[in-house]
XYZ file of C-alpha atoms in Angstrom:
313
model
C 0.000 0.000 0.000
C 2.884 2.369 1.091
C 4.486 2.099 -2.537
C 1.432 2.567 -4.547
C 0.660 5.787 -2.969
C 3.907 6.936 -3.414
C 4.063 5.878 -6.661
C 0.490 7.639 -7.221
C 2.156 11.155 -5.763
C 5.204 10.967 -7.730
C 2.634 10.415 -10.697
C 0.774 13.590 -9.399
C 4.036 15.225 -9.129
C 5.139 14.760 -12.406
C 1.648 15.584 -14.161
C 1.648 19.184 -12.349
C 5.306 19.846 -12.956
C 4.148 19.179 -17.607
C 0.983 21.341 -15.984
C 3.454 24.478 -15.198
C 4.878 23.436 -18.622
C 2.164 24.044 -20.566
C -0.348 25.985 -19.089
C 1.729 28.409 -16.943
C 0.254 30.976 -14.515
C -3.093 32.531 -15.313
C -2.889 36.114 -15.161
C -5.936 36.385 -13.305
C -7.191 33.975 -10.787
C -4.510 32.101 -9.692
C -4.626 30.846 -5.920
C -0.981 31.819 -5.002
C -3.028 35.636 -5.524
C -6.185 34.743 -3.928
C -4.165 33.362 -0.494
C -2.063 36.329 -1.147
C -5.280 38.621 -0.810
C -6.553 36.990 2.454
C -3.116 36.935 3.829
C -3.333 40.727 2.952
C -6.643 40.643 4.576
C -5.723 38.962 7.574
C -2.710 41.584 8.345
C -5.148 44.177 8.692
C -6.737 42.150 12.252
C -3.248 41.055 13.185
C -0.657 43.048 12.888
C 1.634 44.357 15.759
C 4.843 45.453 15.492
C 5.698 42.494 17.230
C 7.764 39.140 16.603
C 4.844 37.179 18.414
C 2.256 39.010 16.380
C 3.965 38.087 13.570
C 4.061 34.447 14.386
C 0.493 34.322 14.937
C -0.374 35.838 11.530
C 2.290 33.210 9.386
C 0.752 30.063 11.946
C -3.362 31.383 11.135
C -2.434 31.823 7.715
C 0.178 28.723 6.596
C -2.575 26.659 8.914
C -5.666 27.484 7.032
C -3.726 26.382 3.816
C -2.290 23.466 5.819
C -5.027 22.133 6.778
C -7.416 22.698 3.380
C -4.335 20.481 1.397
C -5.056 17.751 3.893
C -8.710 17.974 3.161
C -8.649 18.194 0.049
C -6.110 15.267 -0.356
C -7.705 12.508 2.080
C -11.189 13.622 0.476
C -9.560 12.746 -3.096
C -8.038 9.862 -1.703
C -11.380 8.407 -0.508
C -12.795 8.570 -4.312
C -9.498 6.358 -6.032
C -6.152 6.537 -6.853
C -6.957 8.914 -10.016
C -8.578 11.316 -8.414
C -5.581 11.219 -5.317
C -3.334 11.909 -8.389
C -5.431 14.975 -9.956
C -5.476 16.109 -6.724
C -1.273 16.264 -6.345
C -1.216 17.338 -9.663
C -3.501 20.604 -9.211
C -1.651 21.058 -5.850
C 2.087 20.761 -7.596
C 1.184 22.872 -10.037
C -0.161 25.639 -8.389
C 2.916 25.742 -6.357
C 5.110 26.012 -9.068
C 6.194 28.945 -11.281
C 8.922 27.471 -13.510
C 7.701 28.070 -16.368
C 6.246 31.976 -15.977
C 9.912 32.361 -14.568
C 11.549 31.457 -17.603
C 9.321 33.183 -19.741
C 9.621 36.573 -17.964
C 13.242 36.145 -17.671
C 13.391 35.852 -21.282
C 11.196 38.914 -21.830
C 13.625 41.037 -19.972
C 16.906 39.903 -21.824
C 15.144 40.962 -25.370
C 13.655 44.342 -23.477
C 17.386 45.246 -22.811
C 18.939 43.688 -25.910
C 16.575 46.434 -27.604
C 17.623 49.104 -25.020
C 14.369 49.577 -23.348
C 15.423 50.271 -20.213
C 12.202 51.612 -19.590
C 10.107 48.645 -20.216
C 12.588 46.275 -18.632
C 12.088 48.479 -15.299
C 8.056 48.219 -15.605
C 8.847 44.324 -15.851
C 11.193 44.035 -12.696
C 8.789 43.504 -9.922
C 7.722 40.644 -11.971
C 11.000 38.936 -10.601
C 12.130 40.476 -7.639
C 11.422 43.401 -5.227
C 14.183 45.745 -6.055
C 13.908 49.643 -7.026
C 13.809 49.145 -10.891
C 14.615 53.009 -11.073
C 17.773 53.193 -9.366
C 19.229 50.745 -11.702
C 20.675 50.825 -15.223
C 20.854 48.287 -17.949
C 23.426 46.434 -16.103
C 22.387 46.422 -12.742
C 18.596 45.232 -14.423
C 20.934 42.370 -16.011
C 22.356 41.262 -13.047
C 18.578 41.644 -10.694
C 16.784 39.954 -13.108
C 20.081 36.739 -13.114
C 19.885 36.810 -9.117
C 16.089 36.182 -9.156
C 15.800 33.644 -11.691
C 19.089 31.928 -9.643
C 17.112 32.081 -6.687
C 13.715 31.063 -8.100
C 14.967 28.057 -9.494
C 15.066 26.709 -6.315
C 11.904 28.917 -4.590
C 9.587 28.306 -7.637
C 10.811 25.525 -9.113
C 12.929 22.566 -6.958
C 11.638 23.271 -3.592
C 7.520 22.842 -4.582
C 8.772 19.424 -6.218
C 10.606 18.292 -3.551
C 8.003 19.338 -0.905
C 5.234 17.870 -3.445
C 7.104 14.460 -3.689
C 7.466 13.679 -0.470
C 3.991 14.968 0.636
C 1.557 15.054 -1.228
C -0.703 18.280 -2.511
C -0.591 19.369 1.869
C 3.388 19.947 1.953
C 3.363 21.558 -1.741
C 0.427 24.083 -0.804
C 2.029 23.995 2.823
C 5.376 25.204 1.144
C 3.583 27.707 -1.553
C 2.401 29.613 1.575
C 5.207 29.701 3.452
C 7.178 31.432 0.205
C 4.676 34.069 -0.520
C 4.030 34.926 3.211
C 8.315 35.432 2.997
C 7.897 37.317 -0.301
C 4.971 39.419 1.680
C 6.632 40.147 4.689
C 9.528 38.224 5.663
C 12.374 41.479 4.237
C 13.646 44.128 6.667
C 11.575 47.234 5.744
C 10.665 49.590 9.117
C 6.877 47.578 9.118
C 8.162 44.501 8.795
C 11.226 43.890 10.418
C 9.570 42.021 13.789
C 6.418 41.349 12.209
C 7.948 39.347 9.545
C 10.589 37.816 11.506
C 8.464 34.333 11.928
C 7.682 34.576 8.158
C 11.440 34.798 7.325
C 12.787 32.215 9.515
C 10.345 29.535 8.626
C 10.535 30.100 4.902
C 14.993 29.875 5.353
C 13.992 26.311 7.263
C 11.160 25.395 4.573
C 14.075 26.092 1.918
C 17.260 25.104 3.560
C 16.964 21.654 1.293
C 15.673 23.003 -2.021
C 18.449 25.384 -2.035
C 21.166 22.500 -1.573
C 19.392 19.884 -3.925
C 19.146 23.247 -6.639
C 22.764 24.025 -5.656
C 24.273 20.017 -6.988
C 21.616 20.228 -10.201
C 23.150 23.097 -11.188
C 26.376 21.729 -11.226
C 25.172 19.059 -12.769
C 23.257 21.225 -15.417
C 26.302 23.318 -15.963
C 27.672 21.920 -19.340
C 24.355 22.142 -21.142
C 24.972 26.053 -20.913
C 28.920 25.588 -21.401
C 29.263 26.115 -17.937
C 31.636 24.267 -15.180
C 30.282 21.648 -13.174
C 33.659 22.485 -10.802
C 33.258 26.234 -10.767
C 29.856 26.106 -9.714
C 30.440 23.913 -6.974
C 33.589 25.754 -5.762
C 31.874 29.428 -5.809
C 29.170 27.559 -3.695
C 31.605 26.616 -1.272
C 33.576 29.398 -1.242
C 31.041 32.344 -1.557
C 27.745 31.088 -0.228
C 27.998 31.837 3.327
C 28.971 35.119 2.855
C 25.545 36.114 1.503
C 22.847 37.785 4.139
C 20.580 34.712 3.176
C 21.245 30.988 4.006
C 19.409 29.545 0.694
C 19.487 32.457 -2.032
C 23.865 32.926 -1.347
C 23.794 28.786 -2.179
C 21.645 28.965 -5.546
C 23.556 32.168 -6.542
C 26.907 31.349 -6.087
C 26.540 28.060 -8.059
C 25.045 29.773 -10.628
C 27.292 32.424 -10.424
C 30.618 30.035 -10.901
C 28.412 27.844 -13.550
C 28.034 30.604 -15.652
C 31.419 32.386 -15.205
C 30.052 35.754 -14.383
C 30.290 38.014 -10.838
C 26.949 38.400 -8.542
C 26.012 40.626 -5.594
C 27.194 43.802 -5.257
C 25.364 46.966 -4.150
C 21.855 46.004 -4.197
C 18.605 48.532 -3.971
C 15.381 48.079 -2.481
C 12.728 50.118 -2.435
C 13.463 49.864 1.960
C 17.153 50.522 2.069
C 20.066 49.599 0.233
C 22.117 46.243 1.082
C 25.967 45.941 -0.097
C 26.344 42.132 -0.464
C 29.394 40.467 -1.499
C 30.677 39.479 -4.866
C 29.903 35.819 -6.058
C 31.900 34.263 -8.762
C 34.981 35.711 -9.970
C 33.777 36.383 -13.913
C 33.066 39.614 -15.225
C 29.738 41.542 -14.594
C 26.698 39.278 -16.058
C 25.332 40.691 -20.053
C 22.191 39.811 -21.141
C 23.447 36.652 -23.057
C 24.366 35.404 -19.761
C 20.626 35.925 -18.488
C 19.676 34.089 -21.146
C 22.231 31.110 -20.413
C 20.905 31.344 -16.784
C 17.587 30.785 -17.925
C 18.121 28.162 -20.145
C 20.048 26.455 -17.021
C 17.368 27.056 -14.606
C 15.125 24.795 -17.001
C 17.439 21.972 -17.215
C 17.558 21.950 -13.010
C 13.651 21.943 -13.362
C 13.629 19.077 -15.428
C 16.487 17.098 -13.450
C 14.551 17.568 -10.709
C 11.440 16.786 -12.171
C 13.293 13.368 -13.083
C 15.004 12.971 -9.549
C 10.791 12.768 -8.231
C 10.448 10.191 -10.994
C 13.011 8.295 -10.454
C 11.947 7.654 -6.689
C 9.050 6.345 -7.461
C 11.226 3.446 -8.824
C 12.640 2.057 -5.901
């Protein structure tokens, strides 16, 4: 019984992952922005500026979802193995946004091939929550590299991982978790103890998906004419000095798989950070964005085959 419905998760896994593939994120609709609304809602009763107030808000609002995957799953569950599966599917994809990621990340590299610096500031906050207008066409190069590095592993390898091992309650468990962190887990004056909970638990939700994401793209490294060895010693030898445990990992390896230099001065709309270099290549261009996206699909798709493959066993 225990390998069949694993087997029937991994199944689910896989169908939501070719779900992200081909059908995206709607532009309207999508649940990620409807728990984003209520968790938007729900700030309104509970905030304090308070670490305990804070922790209240992520454990009401990462419960409610918590507790509606496990519903929903055991509920599918009771009506067969197919609809268990649809169920795991639906839940996998919602969680994921590999494919929007790539797609958006492309969109910028052509906006700033062109020169529209304009435009590729209007598309920022698609990626990431830097101030698009303090930056030029390099520093919207480099932005846009850091957040597809780091969403490989937010959007893409962690919601598989979390999915696979289970079910649709841990993906949708994990889903909220990130967006709470995107919400108000960062250091702004509001934020800073109200969002400490939200921070700390999305770091420990990550801390795996970051590592995993880390060794695939090493391993993904040649199909962008990268080095396996560079990634994988800019990991070692960078990572830790970035302010966060998980995104210093995923950049650094991308940073030495791609040969270019990370970090730097960095500008949000809050304050400004001055991170350390990652890498030891030359300032990222836009064919290197491109390169990173095309290497943040292959670590999808290894991953995607990892959660196959353990279904084998």
């Amino acid at each position: 019984m225990f390998v069949t419905t694993r087997r029937a998760r991994i199944v689910g896994v896989l169908a939501g992952y070719l779900a992200d593939l081909a059908l995206r994120d709607p532009k309207r609709g999508h649940p990620v922005a409807v728990f984003g609304q209520a968790a938007a809602g729900l700030e309104q009763v509970t905030y304090r500026d308070a670490k305990l107030d804070g922790a209240v808000h992520v454990g009401l609002a990462v419960g409610a979802v918590s507790l509606l995957g496990t519903v929903a799953q055991r509920a599918a569950a009771r009506r067969g193995r197919l609809w268990s599966i649809a169920a795991t599917a639906a839940a996998t994809w919602i969680s994921l946004g590999g494919a929007s990621l790539a797609q958006t990340g492309l969109e910028m590299a052509e906006l700033l091939e062109r020169g529209d610096v304009e435009a590729a500031r209007r598309l920022l906050p698609s990626l990431c929550g830097r101030d698009p207008e303090q930056l030029d066409g390099g520093g919207l190069t480099r932005a846009a590299l850091e957040s597809v590095a780091e969403n490989t592993s937010d959007a893409q390898v962690a919601p598989l991982l979390w999915a696979a091992v289970g079910g649709a309650p841990a993906a949708l468990t994990y889903r909220a978790i990130n967006t709470l962190d995107s919400m108000i887990g960062h250091r702004s004056p509001r934020y800073t103890r109200f969002g400490w909970a939200a921070a700390r638990l999305d770091d420990a939700a990550n801390f795996a998906g970051a590592r995993v994401t880390a060794v695939l793209v090493a391993a993904c490294a040649p199909a962008v004419g990268g080095s396996p060895s560079a990634a994988l010693l800019s990991w070692r030898r960078d990572a830790g000095r970035h302010p966060s445990p998980n995104a210093g990992v995923v950049e650094a390896a991308f940073a030495g798989a791609l040969g270019v230099r990370l970090g730097g001065p960095t500008q949000y709309h809050h304050e400004l950070q001055i991170r350390p270099t990652l890498g030891d290549g030359p300032e990222p261009a836009v064919d290197d964005l491109r390169r990173a996206v095309a290497l943040s699909r292959a670590v999808q798709l290894a991953a995607a085959v990892l959660a196959g493959l353990s279904a084998v066993r």
